[in-house]
XYZ file of N, CA, C and O in Angstrom:
548
model
N 0.831 -1.173 0.000
C 0.000 0.000 0.000
C 0.885 1.249 0.000
O 1.775 1.396 0.812
N 0.658 2.151 -0.931
C 1.454 3.362 -1.056
C 1.059 4.352 0.044
O -0.108 4.490 0.375
N 2.050 5.025 0.579
C 1.771 6.040 1.577
C 1.519 7.371 0.881
O 1.953 7.596 -0.242
N 0.826 8.250 1.564
C 0.543 9.567 1.009
C 1.830 10.381 0.957
O 2.635 10.342 1.881
N 2.008 11.120 -0.117
C 3.187 11.959 -0.250
C 3.082 13.153 0.697
O 2.007 13.707 0.872
N 4.211 13.555 1.287
C 4.172 14.743 2.139
C 3.924 15.992 1.298
O 4.234 16.027 0.104
N 3.369 17.013 1.922
C 3.174 18.295 1.241
C 4.533 18.862 0.860
O 5.531 18.609 1.534
N 4.560 19.617 -0.247
C 5.821 20.237 -0.650
C 5.628 21.734 -0.864
O 4.543 22.203 -1.176
N 6.724 22.464 -0.690
C 6.745 23.907 -0.869
C 7.890 24.254 -1.808
O 9.002 23.761 -1.644
N 7.604 25.095 -2.789
C 8.595 25.505 -3.778
C 8.609 27.030 -3.824
O 7.552 27.667 -3.745
N 9.796 27.601 -3.957
C 9.868 29.067 -4.064
C 9.367 29.497 -5.438
O 9.479 28.749 -6.422
N 8.826 30.698 -5.509
C 8.334 31.208 -6.787
C 9.476 31.330 -7.798
O 9.286 31.086 -8.995
N 10.667 31.641 -7.340
C 11.826 31.734 -8.226
C 12.179 30.364 -8.802
O 12.393 30.222 -10.012
N 12.220 29.332 -7.944
C 12.475 27.972 -8.426
C 11.370 27.527 -9.387
O 11.638 26.914 -10.420
N 10.124 27.826 -9.049
C 8.999 27.445 -9.904
C 9.156 28.079 -11.289
O 9.018 27.393 -12.308
N 9.454 29.369 -11.335
C 9.633 30.050 -12.625
C 10.763 29.427 -13.429
O 10.623 29.189 -14.634
N 11.881 29.154 -12.769
C 13.038 28.571 -13.467
C 12.742 27.153 -13.961
O 13.109 26.786 -15.072
N 12.077 26.365 -13.126
C 11.762 24.990 -13.522
C 10.721 24.955 -14.645
O 10.842 24.161 -15.577
N 9.703 25.812 -14.570
C 8.706 25.853 -15.637
C 9.334 26.302 -16.956
O 9.013 25.765 -18.016
N 10.245 27.273 -16.914
C 10.944 27.711 -18.130
C 11.776 26.562 -18.712
O 11.809 26.365 -19.934
N 12.426 25.813 -17.845
C 13.208 24.657 -18.287
C 12.304 23.595 -18.908
O 12.600 23.063 -19.979
N 11.192 23.303 -18.261
C 10.259 22.306 -18.792
C 9.724 22.713 -20.157
O 9.540 21.864 -21.036
N 9.484 24.005 -20.354
C 8.979 24.496 -21.640
C 9.954 24.235 -22.784
O 9.548 24.111 -23.934
N 11.245 24.142 -22.470
C 12.278 23.951 -23.488
C 12.579 22.480 -23.772
O 13.268 22.176 -24.741
N 12.114 21.592 -22.908
C 12.466 20.178 -23.037
C 11.432 19.405 -23.853
O 10.252 19.743 -23.839
N 11.882 18.346 -24.532
C 10.917 17.502 -25.254
C 9.980 16.790 -24.276
O 10.337 16.555 -23.118
N 8.788 16.475 -24.739
C 7.775 15.816 -23.896
C 8.275 14.508 -23.299
O 7.859 14.117 -22.221
N 9.169 13.815 -24.006
C 9.626 12.505 -23.535
C 10.928 12.575 -22.728
O 11.561 11.553 -22.476
N 11.315 13.768 -22.275
C 12.536 13.908 -21.487
C 12.391 13.100 -20.196
O 11.384 13.207 -19.500
N 13.391 12.264 -19.871
C 13.293 11.417 -18.668
C 13.083 12.241 -17.391
O 13.824 13.186 -17.127
N 12.057 11.890 -16.638
C 11.752 12.548 -15.374
C 10.830 13.744 -15.504
O 10.374 14.290 -14.497
N 10.533 14.161 -16.732
C 9.704 15.353 -16.946
C 8.319 15.209 -16.321
O 7.855 16.114 -15.612
N 7.633 14.110 -16.590
C 6.269 13.933 -16.084
C 6.232 13.940 -14.559
O 5.345 14.541 -13.956
N 7.202 13.281 -13.937
C 7.231 13.226 -12.469
C 7.458 14.616 -11.879
O 6.803 14.998 -10.907
N 8.372 15.379 -12.476
C 8.630 16.724 -11.966
C 7.409 17.619 -12.167
O 7.028 18.365 -11.258
N 6.770 17.546 -13.314
C 5.562 18.343 -13.550
C 4.476 18.014 -12.530
O 3.805 18.911 -12.011
N 4.316 16.735 -12.220
C 3.307 16.319 -11.238
C 3.617 16.893 -9.865
O 2.715 17.332 -9.137
N 4.894 16.912 -9.484
C 5.271 17.477 -8.186
C 5.025 18.985 -8.161
O 4.489 19.521 -7.193
N 5.398 19.676 -9.223
C 5.191 21.125 -9.275
C 3.707 21.473 -9.230
O 3.320 22.470 -8.622
N 2.888 20.646 -9.859
C 1.440 20.886 -9.866
C 0.829 20.830 -8.469
O -0.186 21.466 -8.207
N 1.440 20.060 -7.565
C 0.866 19.921 -6.225
C 1.571 20.778 -5.170
O 1.209 20.772 -4.002
N 2.549 21.558 -5.603
C 3.363 22.342 -4.666
C 2.660 23.609 -4.202
O 1.947 24.255 -4.963
N 2.893 23.950 -2.933
C 2.562 25.278 -2.426
C 3.720 26.182 -2.837
O 4.883 25.775 -2.748
N 3.426 27.390 -3.290
C 4.466 28.293 -3.772
C 4.569 29.497 -2.842
O 3.565 30.111 -2.492
N 5.815 29.795 -2.432
C 6.097 30.942 -1.560
C 7.157 31.827 -2.209
O 7.999 31.333 -2.970
N 7.147 33.095 -1.873
C 8.231 33.972 -2.293
C 9.520 33.499 -1.628
O 9.482 33.002 -0.491
N 10.664 33.653 -2.315
C 11.927 33.168 -1.737
C 12.212 33.717 -0.336
O 12.687 32.970 0.524
N 11.896 34.972 -0.093
C 12.176 35.546 1.227
C 11.282 34.964 2.321
O 11.577 35.097 3.505
N 10.198 34.293 1.932
C 9.286 33.676 2.900
C 9.541 32.174 3.080
O 8.820 31.512 3.837
N 10.551 31.639 2.382
C 10.816 30.202 2.415
C 11.370 29.792 3.781
O 12.387 30.323 4.231
N 10.700 28.849 4.458
C 11.244 28.347 5.727
C 12.614 27.693 5.517
O 12.875 27.092 4.472
N 13.464 27.805 6.497
C 14.829 27.278 6.406
C 14.887 25.758 6.384
O 15.921 25.184 6.051
N 13.773 25.090 6.711
C 13.785 23.620 6.765
C 13.198 22.971 5.506
O 12.852 21.801 5.525
N 13.119 23.726 4.395
C 12.559 23.218 3.145
C 13.672 23.049 2.112
O 14.519 23.927 1.944
N 13.650 21.929 1.387
C 14.614 21.658 0.321
C 14.217 22.463 -0.917
O 13.137 22.261 -1.474
N 15.096 23.379 -1.322
C 14.892 24.176 -2.524
C 15.982 23.823 -3.533
O 16.921 23.085 -3.209
N 15.874 24.361 -4.725
C 16.919 24.123 -5.709
C 18.248 24.649 -5.169
O 18.306 25.703 -4.530
N 19.304 23.895 -5.419
C 20.669 24.177 -4.973
C 20.875 23.995 -3.477
O 21.916 24.368 -2.947
N 19.883 23.427 -2.785
C 20.057 23.078 -1.376
C 20.929 21.831 -1.272
O 20.892 20.955 -2.138
N 21.685 21.751 -0.201
C 22.455 20.556 0.115
C 21.722 19.855 1.241
O 21.457 20.448 2.295
N 21.369 18.593 0.995
C 20.462 17.846 1.863
C 21.113 16.550 2.329
O 21.706 15.822 1.529
N 20.982 16.257 3.622
C 21.396 14.952 4.147
C 20.132 14.137 4.391
O 19.189 14.607 5.019
N 20.115 12.925 3.868
C 18.964 12.044 4.052
C 19.453 10.633 4.346
O 20.609 10.298 4.091
N 18.570 9.838 4.926
C 18.952 8.480 5.311
C 17.930 7.480 4.811
O 16.774 7.821 4.550
N 18.374 6.241 4.696
C 17.482 5.130 4.383
C 17.018 4.552 5.702
O 17.832 4.129 6.524
N 15.721 4.578 5.937
C 15.175 4.092 7.208
C 15.507 2.609 7.384
O 15.488 1.839 6.436
N 15.826 2.261 8.608
C 16.164 0.881 8.927
C 17.624 0.558 8.689
O 18.049 -0.577 8.856
N 18.411 1.552 8.282
C 19.846 1.349 8.073
C 20.593 2.504 8.736
O 20.005 3.483 9.164
N 21.880 2.374 8.779
C 22.739 3.448 9.282
C 23.240 4.322 8.133
O 24.041 5.220 8.337
N 22.776 4.045 6.911
C 23.267 4.747 5.731
C 22.640 6.121 5.583
O 21.423 6.259 5.627
N 23.475 7.133 5.409
C 22.982 8.461 5.063
C 23.816 8.977 3.902
O 24.934 8.506 3.659
N 23.244 9.927 3.186
C 23.912 10.491 2.023
C 23.626 11.979 1.996
O 22.565 12.433 2.439
N 24.565 12.749 1.482
C 24.382 14.177 1.329
C 24.512 14.519 -0.145
O 25.498 14.143 -0.789
N 23.493 15.203 -0.688
C 23.471 15.588 -2.091
C 23.017 17.036 -2.221
O 22.238 17.525 -1.397
N 23.467 17.683 -3.282
C 22.983 19.015 -3.636
C 22.028 18.863 -4.808
O 22.371 18.236 -5.814
N 20.829 19.418 -4.667
C 19.790 19.342 -5.688
C 20.050 20.419 -6.735
O 20.031 21.610 -6.416
N 20.317 19.993 -7.989
C 20.739 20.934 -9.024
C 19.899 20.807 -10.295
O 19.196 19.822 -10.505
N 20.040 21.825 -11.144
C 19.456 21.791 -12.477
C 20.311 20.870 -13.340
O 21.502 20.687 -13.072
N 19.727 20.280 -14.398
C 20.470 19.313 -15.211
C 21.806 19.829 -15.739
O 22.785 19.081 -15.773
N 21.886 21.101 -16.117
C 23.139 21.631 -16.676
C 24.262 21.668 -15.645
O 25.435 21.768 -16.007
N 23.924 21.557 -14.354
C 24.928 21.600 -13.298
C 25.406 20.215 -12.869
O 26.313 20.097 -12.050
N 24.790 19.177 -13.433
C 25.234 17.813 -13.133
C 26.524 17.589 -13.912
O 26.546 17.645 -15.131
N 27.599 17.373 -13.184
C 28.909 17.259 -13.827
C 29.590 15.925 -13.528
O 30.796 15.804 -13.656
N 28.803 14.947 -13.134
C 29.375 13.653 -12.794
C 29.829 13.563 -11.350
O 30.271 12.519 -10.889
N 29.720 14.651 -10.627
C 30.101 14.671 -9.221
C 29.128 13.806 -8.424
O 27.920 13.913 -8.594
N 29.636 12.959 -7.523
C 28.749 12.081 -6.760
C 27.908 12.809 -5.713
O 26.995 12.217 -5.135
N 28.188 14.100 -5.487
C 27.433 14.831 -4.467
C 26.372 15.755 -5.052
O 25.814 16.593 -4.355
N 26.066 15.589 -6.356
C 25.014 16.381 -6.996
C 23.966 15.445 -7.579
O 24.292 14.375 -8.087
N 22.695 15.891 -7.526
C 21.615 15.116 -8.125
C 20.703 16.076 -8.887
O 20.348 17.143 -8.380
N 20.358 15.694 -10.098
C 19.463 16.497 -10.923
C 18.046 16.454 -10.364
O 17.593 15.429 -9.852
N 17.341 17.550 -10.509
C 15.937 17.612 -10.105
C 15.095 16.649 -10.951
O 14.000 16.280 -10.552
N 15.610 16.202 -12.091
C 14.890 15.248 -12.932
C 15.135 13.793 -12.531
O 14.421 12.906 -12.971
N 16.158 13.538 -11.692
C 16.387 12.179 -11.188
C 15.287 11.851 -10.184
O 14.728 12.741 -9.540
N 14.973 10.594 -10.037
C 13.898 10.177 -9.140
C 14.079 10.734 -7.735
O 13.152 11.307 -7.155
N 15.271 10.611 -7.182
C 15.500 11.107 -5.817
C 15.474 12.630 -5.792
O 14.987 13.237 -4.837
N 15.949 13.279 -6.846
C 15.922 14.734 -6.906
C 14.504 15.284 -6.916
O 14.169 16.206 -6.172
N 13.663 14.711 -7.764
C 12.259 15.118 -7.819
C 11.591 14.892 -6.475
O 10.818 15.729 -6.005
N 11.898 13.768 -5.845
C 11.277 13.442 -4.553
C 11.723 14.406 -3.450
O 10.936 14.749 -2.568
N 12.970 14.866 -3.486
C 13.483 15.750 -2.439
C 12.942 17.173 -2.541
O 12.761 17.842 -1.524
N 12.678 17.654 -3.748
C 12.264 19.040 -3.946
C 11.040 19.391 -3.109
O 10.009 18.733 -3.184
N 11.188 20.408 -2.285
C 10.059 20.923 -1.516
C 9.785 20.247 -0.188
O 8.896 20.676 0.548
N 10.530 19.191 0.125
C 10.314 18.503 1.403
C 10.906 19.298 2.558
O 11.762 20.153 2.378
N 10.450 18.964 3.767
C 10.959 19.574 4.998
C 11.813 18.560 5.756
O 11.634 17.346 5.599
N 12.666 19.074 6.610
C 13.440 18.200 7.493
C 12.452 17.352 8.289
O 11.461 17.853 8.811
N 12.691 16.048 8.334
C 11.820 15.114 9.044
C 10.842 14.391 8.136
O 10.286 13.361 8.518
N 10.605 14.932 6.918
C 9.700 14.259 5.980
C 10.308 12.953 5.489
O 11.530 12.815 5.381
N 9.432 12.003 5.194
C 9.863 10.730 4.615
C 9.150 10.525 3.287
O 8.075 11.067 3.048
N 9.790 9.731 2.419
C 9.183 9.377 1.143
C 9.698 8.010 0.730
O 10.719 7.547 1.220
N 8.947 7.368 -0.145
C 9.319 6.032 -0.618
C 9.895 6.118 -2.016
O 9.423 6.891 -2.853
N 10.926 5.308 -2.246
C 11.576 5.219 -3.549
C 11.856 3.765 -3.875
O 12.177 2.986 -2.974
N 11.782 3.412 -5.149
C 12.212 2.061 -5.520
C 13.742 1.996 -5.489
O 14.412 2.921 -5.933
N 14.278 0.939 -4.939
C 15.728 0.762 -4.919
C 16.147 0.094 -6.224
O 15.301 -0.397 -6.975
N 17.444 0.030 -6.494
C 17.913 -0.651 -7.711
C 17.488 -2.131 -7.760
O 17.371 -2.699 -8.842
N 17.223 -2.722 -6.603
C 16.805 -4.123 -6.566
C 15.302 -4.275 -6.781
O 14.788 -5.387 -6.848
N 14.590 -3.129 -6.853
C 13.145 -3.175 -7.043
C 12.363 -3.084 -5.745
O 11.158 -2.871 -5.746
N 13.043 -3.232 -4.627
C 12.397 -3.117 -3.324
C 12.158 -1.631 -3.009
O 12.949 -0.770 -3.370
N 11.054 -1.320 -2.356
C 10.763 0.061 -1.972
C 11.475 0.371 -0.664
O 11.407 -0.405 0.289
N 12.182 1.506 -0.647
C 12.872 1.942 0.559
C 12.269 3.268 1.018
O 11.782 4.052 0.210
N 12.292 3.486 2.324
C 11.806 4.738 2.886
C 13.001 5.627 3.191
O 13.955 5.201 3.847
N 12.931 6.841 2.693
C 14.008 7.807 2.827
C 13.517 8.944 3.730
O 12.366 9.369 3.624
N 14.392 9.407 4.625
C 14.030 10.491 5.544
C 14.996 11.660 5.365
O 16.211 11.480 5.369
N 14.441 12.868 5.233
C 15.252 14.078 5.173
C 15.746 14.372 6.588
O 14.948 14.610 7.489
N 17.059 14.343 6.774
C 17.664 14.530 8.093
C 18.082 15.977 8.357
O 17.929 16.466 9.470
N 18.650 16.638 7.342
C 19.170 17.993 7.550
C 19.318 18.700 6.210
O 19.472 18.066 5.175
N 19.287 20.013 6.271
C 19.619 20.849 5.121
C 20.832 21.661 5.553
O 20.725 22.530 6.419
N 21.972 21.326 4.985
C 23.205 21.987 5.412
C 23.446 23.286 4.658
O 24.264 24.104 5.090
N 22.750 23.480 3.537
C 22.821 24.742 2.802
C 21.502 24.946 2.073
O 20.990 24.011 1.445
N 20.964 26.146 2.171
C 19.767 26.528 1.423
C 20.005 27.940 0.889
O 20.276 28.856 1.679
N 19.923 28.146 -0.436
C 20.199 29.477 -1.002
C 19.338 30.590 -0.398
O 19.848 31.679 -0.113
N 18.068 30.328 -0.191
C 17.177 31.356 0.356
C 17.625 31.799 1.744
O 17.615 32.987 2.059
N 18.035 30.850 2.572
C 18.493 31.166 3.930
C 19.788 31.975 3.875
O 20.045 32.817 4.733
N 20.602 31.722 2.837
C 21.894 32.407 2.692
C 21.790 33.693 1.879
O 22.804 34.375 1.701
N 20.609 33.998 1.343
C 20.438 35.199 0.542
C 21.081 35.112 -0.830
O 21.375 36.120 -1.464
N 21.306 33.898 -1.328
C 21.948 33.675 -2.622
C 20.934 33.205 -3.652
O 20.930 32.056 -4.078
N 20.071 34.114 -4.078
C 18.980 33.748 -4.976
C 19.415 33.674 -6.433
O 18.653 33.204 -7.274
N 20.615 34.081 -6.753
C 21.097 34.021 -8.129
C 21.497 32.622 -8.553
O 21.667 32.355 -9.725
N 21.625 31.706 -7.610
C 22.087 30.350 -7.922
C 21.055 29.585 -8.696
O 19.917 29.723 -8.575
């Protein structure tokens, strides 16, 4: 049985940038439909009103796999910023789309490479552009 997705919040600046990007991409671009679905259900706030505990674009997020001691830290980036670095994830990747707009403490389910569903928990946001006043990123 699937669990309900947590509510998400996206800054108006991120929303504008992501919608502009989606407008330029082909309909069959991998991850496009999932990202559009997430944006459609998002609450939108002005960047200056964004709570510090929300994952926004260019945020660095630590998350863990529930039931394990494994945690990972990734920066959520636009596709053009993915450079093969293991610490960056595109917003179009499954985990990237899932992280966008979540709050610290939120959990979500993802299929693992083995096909088993794993529960992921947002543990911390070590950097958020809105909190740092770096909206140009």
